Amino acid sequence: MLIDLIRQRVHSAFVEMGIDASAIGPKESIQIDTPKNRKFGHYATNFPFVVSGKVKRPPLDLASKAAEIIDRDIFSKIEAVKPGFINFTLKPETLQSTIAEITAAGAEYGKTAFGGGKRIQVEFVSANPTGPLSVGHGRLAAFGDTLASIISSAGFDVQREFYVNDVGNQIENLSKSVELRCKETLGETIDPEQLGYKGEYLVPIAKVFMAENGKEVFALPENERRAAMGEFAIRKMLAYQAETLKKFGIVFDVWFREHQLHDEGLVEKTLELLVSRSEAYEEEGAFWFATSRYKDDKDRVLKKSDGRPTYFLADMTYHNNKYQRGFDTVIDIWGADHHGYIDRMKSGVEAMGYDPARLEVLIVQLVRFKQSGDYVRMSKRAGNMITLDDLIEEVGTDMARFFFLTRSRDSHLDFDIELAKEKSEANPLFYLQYAHARICSLIAKGAESGLNYKDGGDLSLLKEEKELLLMKRLADFPVEIQSSATSREPHRLITYLTELAGDFHTFYHDHRVVAPEEPEISAARLGLCTAVRTVLANGLRLLGVSAPESM
RNA sequence: GCGCCCGUAGCUCAGCUGGAUAGAGCAACGGACUUCUAAUCCGUAGGUCAGGCGUUCGAAUCGCCUCGGGCGUACCA
């Protein structure tokens, strides 16, 4: 990557200047930025300021000295400037070489070995199997999926996991509700107030259950009957959720069901582990975790006085299990309504003997949905929610994913469904897709005229300002992926792609690409355009958004 | 009460982990299609970065306080 090359040269210059190694620090931490103002060149570094403080020399002096001795092989201009920045302008051939690199890598361009194959698990959505996915899950789903893709591109070994919370009160409520719906299919009148889950979606499930099992099930003992009905409903709901997610472009590697932790006795073992480590104690008939020793504000119950484990204990068991499966880092993506749980979970991980830094909890702010000017209040129990399926149907997967992914996860955003549909004509999503489609059209046009980059484009002909900027942008793609991955901020990729598309549209207006009277420059430009198309396509793929060939 | 998140152009949001003159898209206004897709491009206008104090060469970014909004504070999951 170009940035590494620049770091390398800055580093050796400072070494050559006789600066102490401890003041220079590791090469990787030298900051190389793209200046906002073009007159400052392609890249700039504030490194003289960093060193200045440590060696008590004015930054501008350091900058000037360094600018003199930095190896100029890849640069056409190196400038030490005002307060103490060093600005770099790259030689055209340096930039041109990235096109060949992109052509060679194709769909792989952007991937690096940065992560060294470290194993990371991303757990997200993990909705309860008591109903369809809501539109609120959409943001979590889009965020988690694209984050996983980006981290994977940065060279980590990533697994996508969905945790199924299929034990506890909610499941009992679900079972009771299904049972009532089953009775309903037999012609009984039921009291809607008795339904824990009032949504209509349980009706077809009950019908299928009754068709497959017959009314003899009511001869079974109540707990057995309900268990069978509950399990049946859970399986149906999971299948339905998986189908919705697939439409949304997401396939999970693992669906992990909580009940297996209980069945295998692991939950009990976790409690024993904590007691043996003196992290848990018994009081008033319950077992408590001494969470307040850590970051939490008070101790938490692990096993209730009725003998049943809390959700928290099961969740600790689940996390223990994750590390035992060999993940170096575990990323949990939660909605903001769970943020109060972070300290508890991290304390739990630490108490079990793991480095809490190996658990990253990413909070995604909630989305408020607006319909006909009003905010929609949703409740799964009341059954009045907008489902993710509804959203996909209304605005499409591309638009929905793009909308969620453009914003940083900290932003509390409003989703106006009508606006998303109406404004579709002037949406930034189309700005990206249009650039891609335009290039496809250019390439087709070139082929018609017998022009083809593959037939031998001379990239050294690409020397125009707009061309150089475009190439510089292309060279940044792998860097953007790495920084999106390490900062866990997928939205940066959209900012980047929007800028890339902008650079392309501007270039397109200034320079003719397919000009049969100038076959050489045309071939070279087609090479450049093909590279832009590759990067746009690779980027859109990470977002889970389509890259149309025509619009 | 306490904790987490947010407050940037009329609207929706970026701002690369402290850098150089705060940006983009909508909306507004003015231009550019007999030539590769005008879902585009070029330009104009629009800002007390909620407010205050502090940290330093330098703050939208870091710290403290105030105001305003969202969420959370279970032997629920």
XYZ file of C-alpha atoms (C1' of nucleotides) in Angstrom:
628
model
C 0.000 0.000 0.000
C 1.172 3.505 -0.789
C 0.793 4.654 2.788
C 3.174 1.960 3.960
C 5.711 3.078 1.375
C 5.468 6.649 2.610
C 5.726 5.623 6.259
C 8.785 3.611 5.416
C 10.516 6.606 3.843
C 9.573 9.023 6.601
C 10.794 6.558 9.152
C 14.202 6.056 7.542
C 14.647 9.791 7.144
C 14.144 10.394 10.858
C 16.472 7.551 11.687
C 19.057 9.054 9.353
C 18.647 12.384 11.100
C 19.900 10.750 14.248
C 16.642 11.002 16.168
C 16.445 8.586 19.056
C 14.503 5.431 18.250
C 12.272 5.881 21.297
C 11.235 9.311 20.034
C 10.432 7.915 16.601
C 8.418 4.964 17.799
C 7.050 2.192 15.646
C 6.829 2.827 11.919
C 3.191 1.735 11.801
C 2.076 4.538 14.056
C 3.329 7.293 11.779
C 0.221 9.103 10.698
C -0.189 9.684 6.969
C -3.256 11.737 6.073
C -4.939 12.970 2.978
C -5.024 16.754 3.286
C -8.344 18.440 2.795
C -6.830 21.023 0.531
C -5.393 19.748 -2.729
C -2.604 22.268 -2.788
C -1.007 20.312 0.028
C -0.402 17.338 -2.233
C -1.638 13.759 -2.161
C -0.576 12.919 1.374
C 0.722 14.731 4.414
C 2.143 13.842 7.789
C 2.125 15.615 11.135
C 5.021 13.465 12.278
C 7.376 16.414 12.949
C 4.930 17.620 15.630
C 4.939 14.220 17.265
C 8.717 14.058 17.393
C 9.117 17.705 18.248
C 7.650 17.320 21.699
C 9.993 14.479 22.541
C 13.283 15.903 21.289
C 12.640 19.577 21.998
C 13.264 20.768 18.480
C 10.920 23.000 16.484
C 8.643 20.971 14.225
C 9.387 23.056 11.173
C 13.111 22.383 11.506
C 12.491 18.662 11.679
C 10.096 18.862 8.741
C 12.558 20.806 6.590
C 15.441 18.519 7.364
C 13.356 15.421 6.691
C 11.965 16.815 3.457
C 15.519 17.261 2.223
C 16.666 13.737 2.817
C 13.573 11.607 2.263
C 14.116 9.205 -0.618
C 12.347 10.793 -3.579
C 11.936 7.607 -5.612
C 8.133 7.577 -5.519
C 7.563 11.305 -5.082
C 7.527 14.179 -7.491
C 7.444 16.717 -4.693
C 8.135 16.785 -0.963
C 7.508 19.977 0.927
C 8.016 21.064 4.491
C 5.444 23.672 5.247
C 4.370 26.333 7.746
C 3.777 24.991 11.233
C 5.584 21.732 10.512
C 3.760 19.422 8.156
C 5.439 17.469 5.398
C 3.431 17.276 2.197
C 3.904 14.638 -0.458
C 3.003 14.568 -4.106
C 3.405 11.229 -5.798
C 4.896 10.634 -9.208
C 2.319 9.723 -11.853
C 3.926 6.325 -12.396
C 3.586 5.538 -8.702
C -0.126 6.145 -8.955
C -0.452 4.391 -12.285
C 0.953 1.206 -10.843
C -2.140 0.773 -8.678
C -4.252 0.224 -11.789
C -2.198 -2.794 -12.753
C -2.496 -3.972 -9.178
C -6.278 -3.652 -9.243
C -6.537 -5.376 -12.603
C -4.496 -8.265 -11.327
C -6.417 -8.603 -8.050
C -9.937 -8.082 -9.436
C -12.597 -9.030 -6.912
C -9.830 -9.584 -4.366
C -8.605 -5.997 -4.497
C -8.993 -4.381 -1.108
C -8.214 -7.501 0.860
C -5.065 -7.556 2.932
C -3.394 -9.943 5.345
C -3.480 -7.254 8.021
C -5.380 -9.379 10.554
C -3.016 -12.291 10.234
C -5.879 -14.779 10.332
C -6.826 -14.034 13.924
C -10.215 -15.492 14.719
C -13.033 -13.074 15.409
C -16.631 -13.911 16.074
C -19.321 -11.370 15.347
C -22.581 -12.086 17.093
C -25.515 -9.982 16.037
C -29.291 -9.794 15.625
C -29.844 -12.654 18.121
C -33.527 -11.823 18.243
C -35.804 -13.924 20.386
C -37.546 -16.667 18.445
C -40.929 -15.408 19.551
C -41.843 -13.451 16.472
C -40.711 -12.120 13.132
C -37.726 -9.784 12.938
C -38.714 -6.190 13.392
C -37.568 -3.279 11.352
C -35.423 -2.324 14.318
C -33.375 -5.463 13.806
C -32.597 -4.189 10.331
C -29.978 -1.753 11.490
C -28.301 -4.324 13.711
C -28.367 -6.849 10.901
C -26.935 -4.533 8.271
C -24.297 -3.227 10.629
C -23.174 -6.631 11.853
C -23.088 -8.230 8.451
C -21.096 -5.481 6.770
C -18.764 -5.139 9.734
C -18.100 -8.875 9.519
C -17.399 -8.600 5.794
C -15.039 -5.685 6.279
C -13.144 -7.351 9.092
C -12.841 -10.438 6.978
C -11.423 -8.396 4.087
C -8.865 -6.973 6.467
C -7.447 -10.437 6.939
C -9.258 -11.824 9.956
C -10.988 -15.168 10.148
C -14.568 -14.147 10.834
C -17.615 -16.088 11.927
C -21.158 -14.727 11.963
C -23.255 -16.065 14.789
C -26.883 -15.733 15.855
C -27.691 -16.603 19.466
C -31.109 -18.091 19.987
C -32.507 -17.316 23.404
C -34.849 -20.278 23.560
C -35.103 -20.726 27.328
C -37.068 -18.803 29.906
C -40.254 -16.908 30.514
C -40.635 -15.593 27.023
C -40.564 -19.086 25.635
C -43.169 -20.167 28.154
C -45.318 -17.281 27.063
C -44.790 -18.269 23.476
C -45.770 -21.864 24.203
C -48.921 -20.779 25.985
C -49.842 -18.480 23.149
C -49.355 -21.226 20.586
C -51.434 -23.553 22.699
C -54.252 -21.031 22.716
C -54.017 -20.596 18.967
C -54.157 -24.373 18.620
C -57.311 -24.470 20.693
C -58.659 -21.763 18.459
C -58.151 -23.960 15.397
C -60.311 -26.540 17.130
C -63.106 -24.033 17.230
C -62.677 -22.885 20.805
C -63.170 -19.244 21.544
C -60.114 -17.804 23.188
C -59.597 -14.754 25.281
C -57.165 -12.484 23.400
C -56.047 -11.059 26.743
C -54.579 -14.455 27.574
C -52.246 -14.301 24.599
C -48.718 -13.401 25.622
C -47.924 -12.774 22.003
C -50.876 -11.279 20.228
C -49.464 -11.209 16.690
C -51.379 -13.004 13.963
C -48.221 -14.825 12.909
C -48.847 -17.597 15.422
C -52.137 -18.552 13.765
C -50.693 -20.319 10.691
C -48.061 -21.968 12.879
C -50.772 -23.394 15.117
C -52.701 -24.631 12.098
C -49.715 -26.484 10.703
C -48.937 -27.920 14.115
C -52.460 -29.231 14.505
C -52.489 -30.604 10.984
C -49.292 -32.518 11.678
C -50.103 -33.682 15.206
C -53.859 -33.918 15.449
C -55.974 -33.083 18.437
C -54.533 -36.063 20.335
C -51.795 -33.741 21.587
C -54.268 -32.419 24.080
C -54.198 -35.835 25.693
C -50.565 -35.253 26.631
C -49.631 -33.712 29.972
C -49.706 -29.961 29.810
C -45.962 -29.385 30.151
C -45.120 -31.949 27.455
C -47.743 -30.552 25.141
C -46.546 -27.022 25.604
C -42.940 -28.017 25.168
C -43.754 -29.663 21.865
C -45.754 -26.665 20.711
C -43.061 -24.250 21.823
C -40.288 -26.114 20.083
C -42.360 -26.365 16.954
C -43.011 -22.636 16.961
C -39.366 -21.845 17.615
C -38.260 -23.888 14.652
C -40.796 -22.183 12.431
C -39.774 -18.757 13.659
C -36.084 -19.457 13.148
C -36.692 -20.665 9.633
C -38.739 -17.572 8.967
C -36.098 -15.260 10.443
C -33.387 -16.957 8.397
C -35.432 -16.463 5.263
C -35.909 -12.759 6.020
C -32.212 -12.340 6.675
C -31.370 -14.087 3.439
C -33.532 -11.602 1.573
C -31.548 -8.950 3.391
C -28.340 -10.479 2.101
C -27.261 -12.170 5.311
C -26.350 -15.764 5.968
C -25.189 -16.788 9.432
C -22.495 -19.391 9.895
C -23.870 -20.566 13.222
C -27.264 -20.437 14.927
C -26.422 -21.170 18.528
C -29.293 -22.327 20.715
C -29.193 -21.504 24.393
C -30.914 -24.691 25.508
C -27.899 -26.787 24.569
C -25.898 -24.984 27.250
C -28.467 -26.088 29.813
C -28.821 -29.596 28.388
C -25.086 -30.190 28.556
C -24.903 -28.967 32.133
C -22.592 -26.126 31.199
C -24.654 -23.494 32.964
C -24.296 -25.322 36.258
C -20.588 -25.719 35.593
C -20.177 -22.017 35.108
C -21.699 -21.420 38.496
C -19.344 -23.965 40.022
C -16.429 -22.281 38.308
C -17.394 -18.924 39.742
C -17.923 -20.300 43.214
C -14.541 -22.057 43.102
C -12.915 -18.819 42.036
C -14.715 -17.065 44.903
C -16.448 -14.811 42.431
C -19.879 -16.007 43.492
C -21.522 -16.510 46.861
C -24.806 -17.725 48.292
C -27.160 -15.443 50.153
C -30.890 -15.486 50.878
C -31.238 -18.713 48.962
C -29.787 -17.314 45.762
C -26.340 -17.315 44.203
C -24.811 -13.938 43.533
C -21.978 -12.809 41.357
C -19.763 -10.261 43.064
C -19.954 -8.008 40.061
C -19.397 -4.884 42.102
C -15.771 -5.934 42.496
C -15.471 -5.056 38.853
C -17.079 -2.226 36.975
C -20.679 -2.986 37.775
C -22.504 -0.970 40.414
C -23.982 -3.869 42.355
C -23.939 -7.636 42.668
C -26.127 -9.668 40.352
C -28.128 -12.812 40.798
C -26.887 -15.895 38.965
C -29.236 -18.506 40.360
C -32.584 -17.465 41.686
C -33.942 -18.631 44.990
C -36.331 -20.892 43.081
C -33.275 -22.739 41.791
C -33.446 -21.534 38.212
C -30.489 -19.841 36.519
C -30.846 -16.263 35.386
C -30.390 -15.187 31.835
C -27.129 -13.585 32.913
C -25.646 -16.867 34.096
C -26.595 -18.511 30.819
C -25.082 -15.622 28.944
C -21.837 -15.961 30.862
C -21.842 -19.626 30.007
C -22.380 -18.754 26.395
C -19.416 -16.395 26.390
C -17.240 -18.942 28.126
C -18.202 -21.325 25.371
C -17.226 -18.790 22.706
C -13.694 -18.510 24.033
C -13.437 -22.241 24.370
C -14.251 -22.471 20.708
C -11.019 -20.594 20.093
C -11.989 -17.053 19.172
C -9.339 -14.468 19.888
C -11.887 -11.701 19.987
C -15.624 -11.781 20.398
C -17.732 -8.888 19.147
C -21.297 -8.550 20.447
C -23.564 -6.121 18.658
C -26.420 -4.910 20.810
C -29.170 -2.369 20.553
C -28.829 0.690 22.772
C -31.550 -0.611 25.038
C -29.043 -3.178 26.308
C -26.182 -0.842 27.050
C -26.678 -1.176 30.793
C -25.615 -4.778 30.423
C -22.108 -4.101 29.120
C -20.252 -3.709 32.396
C -21.929 -6.777 33.792
C -20.965 -8.915 30.815
C -17.399 -7.670 30.735
C -17.083 -8.299 34.449
C -18.393 -11.773 33.872
C -15.816 -12.494 31.212
C -13.064 -11.236 33.466
C -14.289 -13.228 36.438
C -14.155 -16.394 34.353
C -10.504 -15.679 33.767
C -10.457 -14.062 30.361
C -8.952 -10.758 29.346
C -11.997 -8.462 29.123
C -10.427 -6.764 26.119
C -11.288 -9.886 24.177
C -14.954 -8.962 24.435
C -16.041 -5.957 22.436
C -19.605 -4.836 22.848
C -20.732 -2.485 20.119
C -23.863 -0.536 20.877
C -25.969 0.495 17.923
C -28.409 3.293 18.612
C -32.072 2.648 18.123
C -33.990 3.725 15.064
C -37.207 5.627 15.258
C -39.539 4.890 12.427
C -41.800 7.500 11.059
C -44.880 6.808 9.072
C -47.239 9.518 7.864
C -45.433 12.011 10.052
C -45.805 10.045 13.290
C -43.304 7.955 15.171
C -44.317 4.334 15.309
C -44.347 2.699 18.709
C -43.653 -0.944 18.348
C -44.206 -3.865 20.628
C -43.770 -7.492 19.806
C -46.111 -8.570 22.540
C -48.820 -6.227 21.311
C -48.159 -7.466 17.812
C -48.227 -4.035 16.216
C -44.688 -3.865 14.915
C -43.395 -3.215 11.457
C -41.411 -6.210 10.357
C -38.123 -6.276 8.528
C -39.995 -8.044 5.757
C -42.303 -5.048 5.458
C -39.323 -2.748 5.152
C -37.660 -4.878 2.488
C -40.906 -4.958 0.583
C -41.423 -1.206 0.886
C -37.997 0.184 0.130
C -35.903 -2.777 -0.963
C -32.800 -4.381 0.489
C -30.370 -2.029 -1.245
C -32.027 1.130 0.027
C -32.593 -0.154 3.531
C -29.069 -1.451 4.000
C -27.573 1.665 2.516
C -29.641 3.911 4.743
C -28.611 2.069 7.888
C -24.970 1.792 6.924
C -24.409 5.420 5.964
C -24.813 6.583 9.540
C -22.369 5.873 12.304
C -23.699 3.453 14.871
C -23.820 6.212 17.504
C -26.281 8.333 15.601
C -29.853 8.207 16.799
C -31.544 8.146 13.492
C -35.026 8.616 12.180
C -36.242 6.493 9.338
C -39.054 8.062 7.406
C -40.398 5.246 5.306
C -42.319 7.437 2.897
C -39.292 9.647 2.405
C -37.087 6.667 1.640
C -39.441 5.711 -1.147
C -40.117 9.161 -2.591
C -36.614 10.504 -2.452
C -35.328 7.503 -4.270
C -34.591 9.706 -7.264
C -32.042 11.796 -5.449
C -30.499 9.255 -3.185
C -26.769 8.921 -2.551
C -27.143 5.216 -3.153
C -27.919 5.882 -6.793
C -24.941 8.165 -7.034
C -22.731 5.162 -6.382
C -24.685 2.724 -8.461
C -24.901 5.174 -11.321
C -21.116 5.529 -11.442
C -20.846 1.768 -11.697
C -23.488 1.524 -14.405
C -21.912 4.365 -16.338
C -18.578 2.594 -16.414
C -20.166 -0.639 -17.554
C -21.688 1.314 -20.383
C -18.327 2.875 -21.251
C -16.632 -0.477 -21.354
C -19.336 -1.820 -23.624
C -18.985 1.255 -25.808
C -15.242 0.744 -25.971
C -15.648 -2.861 -27.003
C -17.995 -1.767 -29.808
C -15.302 0.560 -31.106
C -12.696 -2.153 -30.837
C -11.070 -0.437 -27.868
C -10.038 -2.540 -24.982
C -7.721 -2.007 -22.084
C -6.662 -5.604 -22.182
C -5.306 -5.140 -25.690
C -2.516 -3.054 -24.283
C -3.227 0.177 -22.533
C -0.285 2.448 -21.900
C -1.077 3.699 -18.411
C 1.699 6.283 -18.527
C -0.625 8.359 -20.698
C -2.800 9.055 -17.658
C -1.378 12.336 -16.423
C -4.335 14.674 -16.113
C -5.052 16.110 -12.669
C -8.430 14.386 -12.450
C -6.920 11.091 -13.517
C -4.207 11.263 -10.917
C -6.684 12.075 -8.151
C -8.857 9.182 -9.207
C -5.912 6.807 -9.099
C -4.886 8.134 -5.713
C -8.379 7.431 -4.450
C -8.262 3.885 -5.809
C -4.989 3.280 -4.023
C -6.665 4.190 -0.727
C -9.274 1.441 -0.876
C -7.366 -1.208 1.114
C -6.457 1.429 3.686
C -10.102 2.402 4.074
C -11.062 -1.204 4.616
C -8.427 -1.602 7.280
C -9.423 1.521 9.134
C -13.134 0.666 8.890
C -12.287 -2.756 10.266
C -10.118 -1.657 13.155
C -12.385 1.198 14.160
C -15.450 -1.026 13.694
C -17.034 1.712 11.592
C -18.483 0.400 8.349
C -19.979 3.785 7.484
C -16.529 5.076 6.608
C -16.554 2.825 3.615
C -19.631 4.600 2.281
C -18.013 7.979 2.737
C -15.053 6.683 0.780
C -17.120 5.170 -2.016
C -19.146 8.348 -2.364
C -15.938 10.317 -2.788
C -14.652 7.815 -5.296
C -17.864 8.061 -7.304
C -17.596 11.855 -7.148
C -14.039 11.777 -8.439
C -15.150 9.549 -11.253
C -18.139 11.677 -12.281
C -15.941 14.765 -12.339
C -13.275 13.018 -14.394
C -15.926 11.765 -16.791
C -17.146 15.258 -17.495
C -13.715 16.631 -18.170
C -12.300 13.862 -20.284
C -13.626 11.736 -23.060
C -13.022 8.075 -22.413
C -13.966 6.316 -25.634
C -12.448 8.242 -28.536
C -11.745 6.015 -31.528
C -9.461 8.664 -33.038
C -7.212 8.352 -30.003
C -7.069 4.618 -29.371
C -4.126 4.707 -26.993
C -5.427 7.228 -24.527
C -8.848 5.577 -24.784
C -7.413 2.200 -23.878
C -5.572 3.687 -20.942
C -8.689 5.467 -19.710
C -10.717 2.310 -20.088
C -8.119 0.689 -17.887
C -8.630 3.395 -15.302
C -12.423 3.102 -15.546
C -12.269 -0.662 -15.228
C -10.266 -0.237 -12.045
C -12.853 2.209 -10.698
C -15.594 -0.254 -11.535
C -13.742 -3.019 -9.698
C -13.380 -0.924 -6.567
C -16.999 0.235 -6.662
C -18.188 -3.332 -7.153
C -15.966 -4.656 -4.363
C -17.128 -1.895 -2.040
C -20.796 -2.350 -2.802
C -20.421 -6.074 -2.247
C -19.118 -5.402 1.243
C -22.163 -3.251 1.876
C -24.465 -5.938 0.590
C -25.793 -3.570 -2.028
C -26.129 -4.445 -5.709
C -23.882 -3.011 -8.406
C -26.137 -2.703 -11.458
C -24.680 -2.734 -14.968
C -27.321 -0.358 -16.223
C -29.821 2.010 -14.709
C -30.782 10.494 41.343
C -26.966 7.671 38.673
C -24.972 5.612 33.913
C -24.427 5.328 28.339
C -25.379 7.890 23.572
C -26.543 12.287 20.834
C -26.739 17.960 19.772
C -22.410 20.387 13.171
C -25.997 24.432 6.984
C -33.468 24.897 6.401
C -33.573 18.859 6.388
C -30.692 13.960 6.733
C -25.854 13.174 8.108
C -20.026 12.963 7.449
C -15.687 15.083 9.600
C -10.090 9.845 8.772
C -9.235 8.877 16.695
C -5.915 16.593 18.121
C -4.111 19.323 12.432
C -3.824 23.524 7.712
C -9.723 27.892 5.026
C -15.620 22.753 8.992
C -17.789 19.049 4.296
C -21.526 15.851 1.294
C -26.460 14.766 -0.298
C -31.376 16.721 -0.366
C -34.030 21.571 -0.433
C -33.036 27.075 -2.787
C -30.847 30.007 -6.769
C -27.847 30.438 -11.615
C -25.466 27.815 -15.576
C -23.971 22.989 -18.803
C -27.054 17.678 -23.143
C -26.707 17.744 -32.121
C -20.571 13.902 -28.932
C -19.224 7.899 -24.227
C -26.049 7.302 -19.452
C -27.993 15.038 -17.276
C -29.881 9.390 -11.649
C -24.373 13.668 -13.946
C -21.264 18.133 -13.879
C -19.885 23.554 -12.723
C -21.120 27.767 -9.759
C -23.912 30.911 -5.789
C -26.096 31.195 -1.110
C -26.419 28.880 3.565
C -22.443 27.824 10.237
C -21.784 31.319 17.458
C -19.884 23.060 15.398
C -26.121 23.606 21.722
C -23.679 27.138 25.533
C -19.542 28.134 29.016
C -14.716 27.213 31.243
C -10.240 24.508 30.723
C -5.958 21.380 28.562
C -1.714 23.107 24.137
C 1.887 25.162 19.134
C -3.441 23.877 17.410
C -10.130 21.696 19.744
C -16.196 20.109 16.132
C -12.733 16.209 18.105
C -9.857 15.601 24.768
C -11.583 17.150 30.328
C -15.206 19.571 33.614
C -19.958 22.224 34.099
C -24.883 23.861 32.214
C -29.063 23.291 28.838
C -31.889 20.086 25.560
C -33.215 15.033 23.474
C -32.910 9.366 23.277
C -32.030 4.931 26.092
C -31.088 2.227 30.506
C -30.986 1.452 35.655
C -35.005 -6.583 37.864
C -34.088 -13.048 41.816
C -37.175 -10.127 33.019
C -34.970 -11.790 28.808
